[in-house]
Each structure stands twice: as structure tokens, then as C-alpha cells.
mmCIF file of C-alpha atoms and ligand atoms in Angstrom:
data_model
loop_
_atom_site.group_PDB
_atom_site.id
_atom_site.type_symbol
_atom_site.label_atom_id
_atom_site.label_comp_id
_atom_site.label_asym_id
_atom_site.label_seq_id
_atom_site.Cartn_x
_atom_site.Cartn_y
_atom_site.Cartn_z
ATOM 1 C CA UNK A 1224 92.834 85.407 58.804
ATOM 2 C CA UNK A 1225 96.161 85.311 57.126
ATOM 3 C CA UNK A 1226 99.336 85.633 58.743
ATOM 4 C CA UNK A 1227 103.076 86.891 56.552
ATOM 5 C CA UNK A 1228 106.210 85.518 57.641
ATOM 6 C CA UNK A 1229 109.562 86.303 57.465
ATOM 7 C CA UNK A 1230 111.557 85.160 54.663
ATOM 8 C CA UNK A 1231 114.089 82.316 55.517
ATOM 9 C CA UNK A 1232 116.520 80.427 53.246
ATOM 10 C CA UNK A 1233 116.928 77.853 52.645
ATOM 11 C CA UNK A 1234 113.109 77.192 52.816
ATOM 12 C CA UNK A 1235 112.392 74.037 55.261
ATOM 13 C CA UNK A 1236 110.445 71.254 54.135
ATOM 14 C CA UNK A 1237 106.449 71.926 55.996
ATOM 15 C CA UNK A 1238 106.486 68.576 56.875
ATOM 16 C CA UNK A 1239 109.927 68.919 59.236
ATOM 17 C CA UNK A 1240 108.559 72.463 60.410
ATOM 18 C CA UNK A 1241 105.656 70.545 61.308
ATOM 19 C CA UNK A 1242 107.688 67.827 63.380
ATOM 20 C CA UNK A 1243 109.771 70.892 65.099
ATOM 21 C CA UNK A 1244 106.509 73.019 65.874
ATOM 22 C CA UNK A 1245 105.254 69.893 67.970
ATOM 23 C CA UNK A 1246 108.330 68.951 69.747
ATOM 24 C CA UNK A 1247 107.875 72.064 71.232
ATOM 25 C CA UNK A 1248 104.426 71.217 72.751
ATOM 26 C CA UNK A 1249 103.804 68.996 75.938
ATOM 27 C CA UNK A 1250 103.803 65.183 74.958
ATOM 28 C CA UNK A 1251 99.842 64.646 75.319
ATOM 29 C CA UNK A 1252 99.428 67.362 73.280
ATOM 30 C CA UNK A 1253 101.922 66.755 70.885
ATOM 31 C CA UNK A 1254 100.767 63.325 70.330
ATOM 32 C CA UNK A 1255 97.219 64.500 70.037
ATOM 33 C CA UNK A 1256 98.612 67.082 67.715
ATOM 34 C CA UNK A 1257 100.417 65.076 65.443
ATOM 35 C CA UNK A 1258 98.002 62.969 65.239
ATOM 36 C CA UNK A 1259 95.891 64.998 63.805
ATOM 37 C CA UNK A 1260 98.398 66.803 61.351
ATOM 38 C CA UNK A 1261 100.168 65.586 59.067
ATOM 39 C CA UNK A 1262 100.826 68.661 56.545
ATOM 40 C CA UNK A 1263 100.795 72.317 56.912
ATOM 41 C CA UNK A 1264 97.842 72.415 54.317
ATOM 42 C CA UNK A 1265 95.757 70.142 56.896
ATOM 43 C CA UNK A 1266 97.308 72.696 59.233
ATOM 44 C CA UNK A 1267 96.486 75.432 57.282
ATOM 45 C CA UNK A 1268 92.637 74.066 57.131
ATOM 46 C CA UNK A 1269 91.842 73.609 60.524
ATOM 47 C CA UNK A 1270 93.422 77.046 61.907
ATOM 48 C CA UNK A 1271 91.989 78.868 58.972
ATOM 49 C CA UNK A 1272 95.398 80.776 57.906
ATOM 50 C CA UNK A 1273 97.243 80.467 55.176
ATOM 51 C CA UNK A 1274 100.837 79.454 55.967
ATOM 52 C CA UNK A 1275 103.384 80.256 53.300
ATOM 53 C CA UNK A 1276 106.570 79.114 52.229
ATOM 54 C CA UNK A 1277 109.293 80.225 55.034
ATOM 55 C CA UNK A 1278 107.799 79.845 58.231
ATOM 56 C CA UNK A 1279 109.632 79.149 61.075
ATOM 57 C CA UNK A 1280 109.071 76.426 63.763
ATOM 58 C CA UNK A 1281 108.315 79.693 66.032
ATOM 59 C CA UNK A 1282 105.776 81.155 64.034
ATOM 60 C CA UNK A 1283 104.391 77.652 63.207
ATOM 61 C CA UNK A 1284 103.882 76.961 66.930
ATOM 62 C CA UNK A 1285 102.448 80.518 67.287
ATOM 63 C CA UNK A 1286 99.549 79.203 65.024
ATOM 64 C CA UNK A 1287 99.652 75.769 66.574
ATOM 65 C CA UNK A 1288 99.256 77.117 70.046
ATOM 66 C CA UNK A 1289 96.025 79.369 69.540
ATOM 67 C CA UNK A 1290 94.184 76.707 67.837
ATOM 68 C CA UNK A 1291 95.587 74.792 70.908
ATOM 69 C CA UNK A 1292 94.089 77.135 73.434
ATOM 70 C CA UNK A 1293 90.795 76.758 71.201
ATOM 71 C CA UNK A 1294 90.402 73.148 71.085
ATOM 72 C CA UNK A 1295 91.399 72.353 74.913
ATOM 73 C CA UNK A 1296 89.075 75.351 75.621
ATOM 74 C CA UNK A 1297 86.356 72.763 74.562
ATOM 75 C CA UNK A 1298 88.556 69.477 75.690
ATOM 76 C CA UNK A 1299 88.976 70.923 79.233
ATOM 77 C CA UNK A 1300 86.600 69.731 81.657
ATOM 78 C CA UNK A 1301 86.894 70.663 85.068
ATOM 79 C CA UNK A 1302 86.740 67.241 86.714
ATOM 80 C CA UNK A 1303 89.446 65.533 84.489
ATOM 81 C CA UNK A 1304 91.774 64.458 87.084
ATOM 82 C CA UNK A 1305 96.133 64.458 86.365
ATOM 83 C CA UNK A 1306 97.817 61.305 86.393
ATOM 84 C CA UNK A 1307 99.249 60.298 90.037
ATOM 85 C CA UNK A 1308 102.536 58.492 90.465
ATOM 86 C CA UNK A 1309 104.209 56.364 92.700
ATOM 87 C CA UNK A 1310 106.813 58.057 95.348
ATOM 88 C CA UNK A 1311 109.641 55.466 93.253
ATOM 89 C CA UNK A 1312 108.809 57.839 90.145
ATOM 90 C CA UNK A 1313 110.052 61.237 91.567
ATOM 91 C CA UNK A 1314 112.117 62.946 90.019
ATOM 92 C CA UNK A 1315 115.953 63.565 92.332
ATOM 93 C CA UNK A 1316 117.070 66.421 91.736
ATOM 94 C CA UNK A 1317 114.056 67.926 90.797
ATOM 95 C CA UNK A 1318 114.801 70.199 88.135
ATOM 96 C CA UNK A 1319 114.932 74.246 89.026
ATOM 97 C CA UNK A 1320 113.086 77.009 86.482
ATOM 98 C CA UNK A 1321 112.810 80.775 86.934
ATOM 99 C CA UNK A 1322 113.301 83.768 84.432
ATOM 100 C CA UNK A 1323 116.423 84.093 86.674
ATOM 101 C CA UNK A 1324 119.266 81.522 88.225
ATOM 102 C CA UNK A 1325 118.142 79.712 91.405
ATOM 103 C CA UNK A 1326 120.898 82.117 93.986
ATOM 104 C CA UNK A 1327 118.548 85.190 92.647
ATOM 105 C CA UNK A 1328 115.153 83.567 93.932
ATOM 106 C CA UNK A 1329 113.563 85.613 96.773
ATOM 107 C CA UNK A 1330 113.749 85.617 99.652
ATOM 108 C CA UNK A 1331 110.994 85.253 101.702
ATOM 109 C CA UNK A 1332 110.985 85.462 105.120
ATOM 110 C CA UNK A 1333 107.995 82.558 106.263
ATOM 111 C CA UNK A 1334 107.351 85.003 109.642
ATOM 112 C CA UNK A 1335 107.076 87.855 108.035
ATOM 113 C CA UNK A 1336 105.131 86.568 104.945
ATOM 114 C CA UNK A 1337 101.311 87.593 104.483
ATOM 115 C CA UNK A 1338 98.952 86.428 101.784
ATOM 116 C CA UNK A 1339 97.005 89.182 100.563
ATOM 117 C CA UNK A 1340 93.784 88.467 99.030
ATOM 118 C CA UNK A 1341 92.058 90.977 96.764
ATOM 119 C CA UNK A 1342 88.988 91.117 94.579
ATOM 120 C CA UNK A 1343 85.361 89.627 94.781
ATOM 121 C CA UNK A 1344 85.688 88.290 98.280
ATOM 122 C CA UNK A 1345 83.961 88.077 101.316
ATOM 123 C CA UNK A 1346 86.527 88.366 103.621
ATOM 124 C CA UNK A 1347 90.062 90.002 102.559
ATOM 125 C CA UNK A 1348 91.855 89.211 105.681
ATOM 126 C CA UNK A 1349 96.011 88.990 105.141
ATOM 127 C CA UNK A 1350 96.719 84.939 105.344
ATOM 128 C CA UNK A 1351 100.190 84.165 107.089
ATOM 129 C CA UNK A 1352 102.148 80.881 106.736
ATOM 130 C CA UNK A 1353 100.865 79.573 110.203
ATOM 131 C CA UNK A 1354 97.087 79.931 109.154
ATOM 132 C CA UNK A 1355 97.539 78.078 105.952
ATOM 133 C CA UNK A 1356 99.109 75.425 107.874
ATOM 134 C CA UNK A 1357 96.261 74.914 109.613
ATOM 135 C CA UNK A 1358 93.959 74.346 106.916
ATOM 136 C CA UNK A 1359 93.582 70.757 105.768
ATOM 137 C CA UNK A 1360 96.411 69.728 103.592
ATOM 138 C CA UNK A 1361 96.467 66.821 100.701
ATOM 139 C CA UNK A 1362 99.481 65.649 98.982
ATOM 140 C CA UNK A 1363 100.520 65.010 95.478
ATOM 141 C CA UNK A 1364 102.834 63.085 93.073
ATOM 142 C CA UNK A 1365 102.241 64.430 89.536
ATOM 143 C CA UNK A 1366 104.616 65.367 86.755
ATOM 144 C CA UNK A 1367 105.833 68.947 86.061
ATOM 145 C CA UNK A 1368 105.863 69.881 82.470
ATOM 146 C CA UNK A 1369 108.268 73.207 81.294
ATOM 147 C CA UNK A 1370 107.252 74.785 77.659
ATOM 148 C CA UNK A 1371 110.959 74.894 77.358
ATOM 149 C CA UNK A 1372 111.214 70.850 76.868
ATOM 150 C CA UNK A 1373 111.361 69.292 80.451
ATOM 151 C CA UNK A 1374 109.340 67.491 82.931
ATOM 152 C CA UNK A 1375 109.375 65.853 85.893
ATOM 153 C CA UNK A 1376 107.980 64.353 89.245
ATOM 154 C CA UNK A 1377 107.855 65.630 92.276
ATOM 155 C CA UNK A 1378 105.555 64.985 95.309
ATOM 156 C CA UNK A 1379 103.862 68.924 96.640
ATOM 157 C CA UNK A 1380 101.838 68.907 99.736
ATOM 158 C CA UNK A 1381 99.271 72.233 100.624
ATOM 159 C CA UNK A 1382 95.739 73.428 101.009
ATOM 160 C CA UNK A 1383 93.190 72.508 98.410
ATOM 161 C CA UNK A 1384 92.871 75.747 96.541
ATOM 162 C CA UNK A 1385 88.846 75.274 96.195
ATOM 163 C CA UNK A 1386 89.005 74.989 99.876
ATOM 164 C CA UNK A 1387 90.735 78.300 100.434
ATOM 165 C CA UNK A 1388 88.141 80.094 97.952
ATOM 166 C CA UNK A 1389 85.520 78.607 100.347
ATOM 167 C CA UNK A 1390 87.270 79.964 103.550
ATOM 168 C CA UNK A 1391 87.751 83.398 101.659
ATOM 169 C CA UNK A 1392 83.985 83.386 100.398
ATOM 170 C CA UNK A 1393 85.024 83.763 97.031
ATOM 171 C CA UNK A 1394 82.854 84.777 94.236
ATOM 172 C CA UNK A 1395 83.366 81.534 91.829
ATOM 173 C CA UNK A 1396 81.017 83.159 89.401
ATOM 174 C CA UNK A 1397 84.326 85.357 88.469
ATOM 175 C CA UNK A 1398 86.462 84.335 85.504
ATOM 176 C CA UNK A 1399 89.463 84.413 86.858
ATOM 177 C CA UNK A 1400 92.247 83.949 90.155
ATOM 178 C CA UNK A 1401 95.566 85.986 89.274
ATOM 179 C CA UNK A 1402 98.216 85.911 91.000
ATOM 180 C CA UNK A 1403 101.094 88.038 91.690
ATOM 181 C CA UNK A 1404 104.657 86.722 93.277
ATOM 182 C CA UNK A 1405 107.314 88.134 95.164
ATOM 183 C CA UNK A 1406 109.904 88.569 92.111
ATOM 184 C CA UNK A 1407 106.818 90.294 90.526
ATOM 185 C CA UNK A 1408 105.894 87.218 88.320
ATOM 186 C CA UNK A 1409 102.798 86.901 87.398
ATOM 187 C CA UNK A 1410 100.017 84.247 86.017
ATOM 188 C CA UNK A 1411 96.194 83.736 86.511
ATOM 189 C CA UNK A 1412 94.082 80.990 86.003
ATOM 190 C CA UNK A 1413 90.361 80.027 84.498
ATOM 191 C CA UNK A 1414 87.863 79.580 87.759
ATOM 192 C CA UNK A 1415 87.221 76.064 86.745
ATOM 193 C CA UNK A 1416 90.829 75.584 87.348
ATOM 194 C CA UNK A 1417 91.657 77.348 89.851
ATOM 195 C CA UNK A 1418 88.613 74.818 91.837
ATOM 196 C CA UNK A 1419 89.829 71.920 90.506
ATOM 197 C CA UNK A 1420 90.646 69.293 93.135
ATOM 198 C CA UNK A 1421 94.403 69.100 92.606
ATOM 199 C CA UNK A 1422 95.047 72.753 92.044
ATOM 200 C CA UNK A 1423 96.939 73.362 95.332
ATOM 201 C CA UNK A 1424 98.645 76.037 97.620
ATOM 202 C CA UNK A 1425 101.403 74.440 98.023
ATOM 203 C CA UNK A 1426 103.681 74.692 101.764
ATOM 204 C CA UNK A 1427 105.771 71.544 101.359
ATOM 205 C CA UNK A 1428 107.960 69.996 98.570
ATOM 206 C CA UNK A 1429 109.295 66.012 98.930
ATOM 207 C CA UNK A 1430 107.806 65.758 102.722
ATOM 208 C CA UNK A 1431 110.061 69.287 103.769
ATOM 209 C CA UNK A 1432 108.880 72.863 103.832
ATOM 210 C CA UNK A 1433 109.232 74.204 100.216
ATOM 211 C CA UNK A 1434 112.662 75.134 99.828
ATOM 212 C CA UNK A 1435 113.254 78.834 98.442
ATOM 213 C CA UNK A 1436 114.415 78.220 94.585
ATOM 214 C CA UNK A 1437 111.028 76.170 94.471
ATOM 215 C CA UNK A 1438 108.663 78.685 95.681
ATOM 216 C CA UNK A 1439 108.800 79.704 99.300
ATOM 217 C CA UNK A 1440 106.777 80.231 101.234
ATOM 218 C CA UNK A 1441 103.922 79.153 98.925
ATOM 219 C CA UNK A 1442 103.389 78.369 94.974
ATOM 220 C CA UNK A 1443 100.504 77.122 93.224
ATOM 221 C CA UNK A 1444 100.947 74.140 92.177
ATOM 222 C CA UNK A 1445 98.242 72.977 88.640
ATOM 223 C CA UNK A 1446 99.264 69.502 87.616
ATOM 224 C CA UNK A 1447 96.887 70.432 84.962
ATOM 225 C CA UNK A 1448 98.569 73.175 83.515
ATOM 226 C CA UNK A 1449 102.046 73.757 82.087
ATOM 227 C CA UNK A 1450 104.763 75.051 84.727
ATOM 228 C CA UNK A 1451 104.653 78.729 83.841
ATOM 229 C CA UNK A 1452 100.972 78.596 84.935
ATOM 230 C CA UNK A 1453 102.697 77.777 88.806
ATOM 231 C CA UNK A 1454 103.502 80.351 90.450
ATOM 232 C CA UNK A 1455 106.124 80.600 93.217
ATOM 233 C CA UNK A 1456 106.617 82.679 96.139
ATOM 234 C CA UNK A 1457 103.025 84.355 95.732
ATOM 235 C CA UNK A 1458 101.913 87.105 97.880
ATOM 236 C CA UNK A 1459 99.006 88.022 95.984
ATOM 237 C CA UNK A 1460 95.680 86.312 95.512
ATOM 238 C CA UNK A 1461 92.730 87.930 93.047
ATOM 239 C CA UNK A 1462 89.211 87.097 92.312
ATOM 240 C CA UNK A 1463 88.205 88.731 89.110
ATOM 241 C CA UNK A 1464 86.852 89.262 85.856
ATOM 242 C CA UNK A 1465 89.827 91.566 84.849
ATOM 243 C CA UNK A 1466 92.426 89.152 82.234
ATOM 244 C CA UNK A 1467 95.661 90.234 83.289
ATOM 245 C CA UNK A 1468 98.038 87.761 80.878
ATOM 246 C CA UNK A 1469 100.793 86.924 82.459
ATOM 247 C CA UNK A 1470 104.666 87.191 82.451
ATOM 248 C CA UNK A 1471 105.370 84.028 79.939
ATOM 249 C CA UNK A 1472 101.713 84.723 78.262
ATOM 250 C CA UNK A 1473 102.936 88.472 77.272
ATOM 251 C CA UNK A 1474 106.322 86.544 75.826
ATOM 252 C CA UNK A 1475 103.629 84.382 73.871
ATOM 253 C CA UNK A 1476 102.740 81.795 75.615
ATOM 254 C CA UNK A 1477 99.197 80.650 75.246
ATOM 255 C CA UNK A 1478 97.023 81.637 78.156
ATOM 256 C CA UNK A 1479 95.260 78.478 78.273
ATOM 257 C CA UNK A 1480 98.125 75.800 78.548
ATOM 258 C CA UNK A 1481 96.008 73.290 79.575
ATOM 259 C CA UNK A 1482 97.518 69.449 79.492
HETATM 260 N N1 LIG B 2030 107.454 83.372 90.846
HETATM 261 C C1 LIG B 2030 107.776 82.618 89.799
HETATM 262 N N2 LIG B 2030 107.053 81.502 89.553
HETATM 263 C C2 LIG B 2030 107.369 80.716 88.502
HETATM 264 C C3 LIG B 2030 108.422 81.041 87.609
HETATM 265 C C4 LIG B 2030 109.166 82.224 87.888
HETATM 266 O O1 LIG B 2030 110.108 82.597 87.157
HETATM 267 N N3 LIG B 2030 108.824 82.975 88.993
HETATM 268 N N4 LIG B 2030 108.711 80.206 86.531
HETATM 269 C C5 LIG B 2030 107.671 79.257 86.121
HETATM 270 C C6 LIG B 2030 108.161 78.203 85.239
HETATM 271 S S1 LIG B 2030 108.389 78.593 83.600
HETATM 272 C C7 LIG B 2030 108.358 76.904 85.672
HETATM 273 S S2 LIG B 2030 108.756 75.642 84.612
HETATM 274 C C8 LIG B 2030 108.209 76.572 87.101
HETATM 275 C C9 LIG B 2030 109.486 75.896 87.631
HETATM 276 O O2 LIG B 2030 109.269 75.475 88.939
HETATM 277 P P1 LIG B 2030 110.422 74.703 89.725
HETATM 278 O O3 LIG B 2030 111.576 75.673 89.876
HETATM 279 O O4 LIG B 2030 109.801 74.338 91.011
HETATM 280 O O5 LIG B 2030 110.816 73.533 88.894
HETATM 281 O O6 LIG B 2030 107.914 77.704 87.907
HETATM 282 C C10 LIG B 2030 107.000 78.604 87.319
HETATM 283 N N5 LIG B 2030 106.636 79.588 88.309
HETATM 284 MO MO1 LIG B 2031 108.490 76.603 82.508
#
């Protein structure tokens, strides 16, 4: 494999790009990264491509990020649990994110609102707000990371999501759970995570029903995934073995984004 870059003057010093590329991954990773990394030849070496003289931090974290995705493809397992925090470490305000400002979030009216569930289940009933209540609900306090440098706390309460593919009779042999959201956002997960025990459909942010900007009526909240891999407002549920990358993954975002 060998990728060609784009010219840029002056040329940057690899070990600098180096530092840039990683700020721009999660702090595990990054640590784990730069760890590992100290020059672009080392980099160079382990994802097989030649880099040469010119790259930018972008097209260095391009590189980065699919040997990413293939090393915590083999990292992941599907028990490893995210760190929990105390309710003193949540973050106030919690910070907002959205390919749009937070007046231009849907709305979603919670009465009206039906779950539709598609794909290799047994039972494809529409879910509404009020059923989902009355599933068993667990709570969380687990950090938030954003690709685009921020993190933060916050404390989600929902349904298990391995205990909604039960109810469904879900296929778990698929690959995949996409998911599709009321301003037509889209994401899907691995199967492995989408059972994981924190992965949660999420009904209730900071002990109050989830307020619209963060995902009304529901979201999926992964505490081990980055934030573009939690979708908000979702109306659609699918268990498959069709990929269907999603909105940040088509802007080049690795699919994996594991933490
Ligand atoms: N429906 C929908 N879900 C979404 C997004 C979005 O634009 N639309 N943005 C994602 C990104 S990039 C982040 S960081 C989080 C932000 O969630 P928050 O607003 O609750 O902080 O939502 C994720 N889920
Ligand atoms: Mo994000």
C-alpha cells in the first residue's frame, strides 16, 4: 500500500505531525498510540505505507485511524467494562454536539413517537416511549468522548440494549444493529457491542427525561465508543448483516471507534 499526499510548504517536522495526528485521537488511545510511535518511519512500519514528506496532520490521522480500527478490532473484547464515576464528577453544563446548532434539533413528540424495528427479528412490533419505560432500566455515569476534542460526564438512565434484543428475539448471529434518527443521522454498531452491558437505550439524562438537544425521546448511549457512534432521537432499529457506514464514518471517521 502506498498512499501520495498533497504537497505543503513549508514541510512540517514528522515528529510534530506525529504529536498533532494524536491529539486528535481519544486520550486512551492517544496515549496507547504515542506510546507506541515515536517517528513516522516506526509509523510507516507498522501501517505498511510509505508516508512522504508533506503530509498533513489529516492525512496522518487518516493512516493512524485504520490501523486504529485494526488493532482495537483485536483489543476489543466484549466484556471490557467503561470506567464509572462518581455523581460529584458530572459534567454541568453538559456539553451539546450535532451536525447542526442545538434550536435545530428535532422535535419529537414522546406520544406520538414509535420505535420501529427492522431486520432479523422475531417480532417487529413498533415500540412507543411508554413500553420502553416499562422495561427494566439501569443507570450510568461514564464520560462522553467527541472526535472533535471534548469529553465529558454525564449520568444516562434506559433499557439495557442486550435486553431489548432479547425482548425483540433478535438474531445476535448478525453483524450488525444500525440505526437511523429523526434528523436522518445515522450510525451502526458491531453485535458484540451493541450486547454489551452498558450499551443503553437511553430515556433519561441527569435523573430528568432526556431533554430534546440531547436526544429525545431516545439515543443510544456506548460509553465504549466515541460520541458519533450515539445516536440521538432514533426511530429506527436494524438487525443485519448489511454495513451501512454512517453519517461521520462517510466524512472519515473510522467505523470502529472503539475506546
Ligand atoms: N441524531 C444525531 N445523533 C448524534 C449526532 C447528531 O448530529 N445527530 N451527533 C453525534 C456526536 S458527533 C456527538 S459528540 C454526540 C453529542 O451528544 P450530546 O449532544 O448529548 O453531547 O451525539 C452524537 N449523536
Ligand atoms: Mo462527536
Amino acid at each position: 500500500m502506498s498512499f501520495k499526499f498533497r504537497n505543503q510548504t513549508p514541510p512540517v517536522d514528522p515528529q510534530d505531525l506525529v504529536k498533532d495526528a494524536a491529539k486528535l485521537l481519544p486520550d486512551r488511545s492517544r496515549r496507547r498510540f504515542l506510546g507506541q510511535i515515536t517517528s513516522l518511519g516506526a509509523l510507516a512500519a507498522l501501517t505498511g505505507c510509505d508516508i512522504v514528506n508533506g503530509t498533513s496532520a489529516e492525512d496522518a490521522l487518516r493512516l493512524i485511524s485504520d490501523w486504529n480500527d485494526w488493532v482495537q478490532a483485536r483489543l476489543f473484547y466484549p466484556g471490557k467494562l467503561a470506567l464509572t464515576y462518581p455523581d460529584s464528577a458530572i459534567t454541568d453544563p453538559f456539553p451539546f454536539n450535532a451536525f447542526y446548532p442545538p434550536d435545530q434539533a428535532p422535535k419529537v413528540n414522546g406520544e406520538r413517537w414509535q420505535l420501529y424495528v427492522e431486520g432479523a427479528v422475531q417480532d417487529r412490533r413498533h415500540w412507543t416511549l411508554a413500553d420502553l419505560i416499562r422495561l427494566p432500566q439501569e443507570t450510568q455515569v461514564t464520560q462522553h468522548i467527541c472526535i472533535e476534542g471534548w469529553s465529558a460526564i454525564g449520568k444516562w438512565t434506559g433499557v439495557p440494549m442486550h435486553i431489548f434484543l432479547q425482548r425483540i428475539g433478535a438474531d445476535t448471529r448478525r453483524k450488525y444493529v444500525n440505526f437511523i434518527c429523526a434528523d436522518r443521522y445515522e450510525t451502526s454498531l458491531d453485535m458484540a457491542t451493541a450486547l454489551h452491558p452498558q450499551t443503553q437505550m437511553t430515556l433519561r439524562f441527569g435523573g430528568e427525561a432526556l431533554p430534546r438537544p440531547y436526544g429525545f425521546p431516545m439515543k443510544v448511549r456506548v460509553p465504549t465508543k466515541l460520541g458519533f457512534k450515539n445516536p440521538k432521537h432514533v426511530v429506527q432499529i436494524s438487525i443485519t448483516d448489511d454495513f451501512v457506514e454512517g453519517f461521520w464514518e462517510r466524512r472519515g471517521y473510522n467505523w470502529f471507534a472503539g475506546l
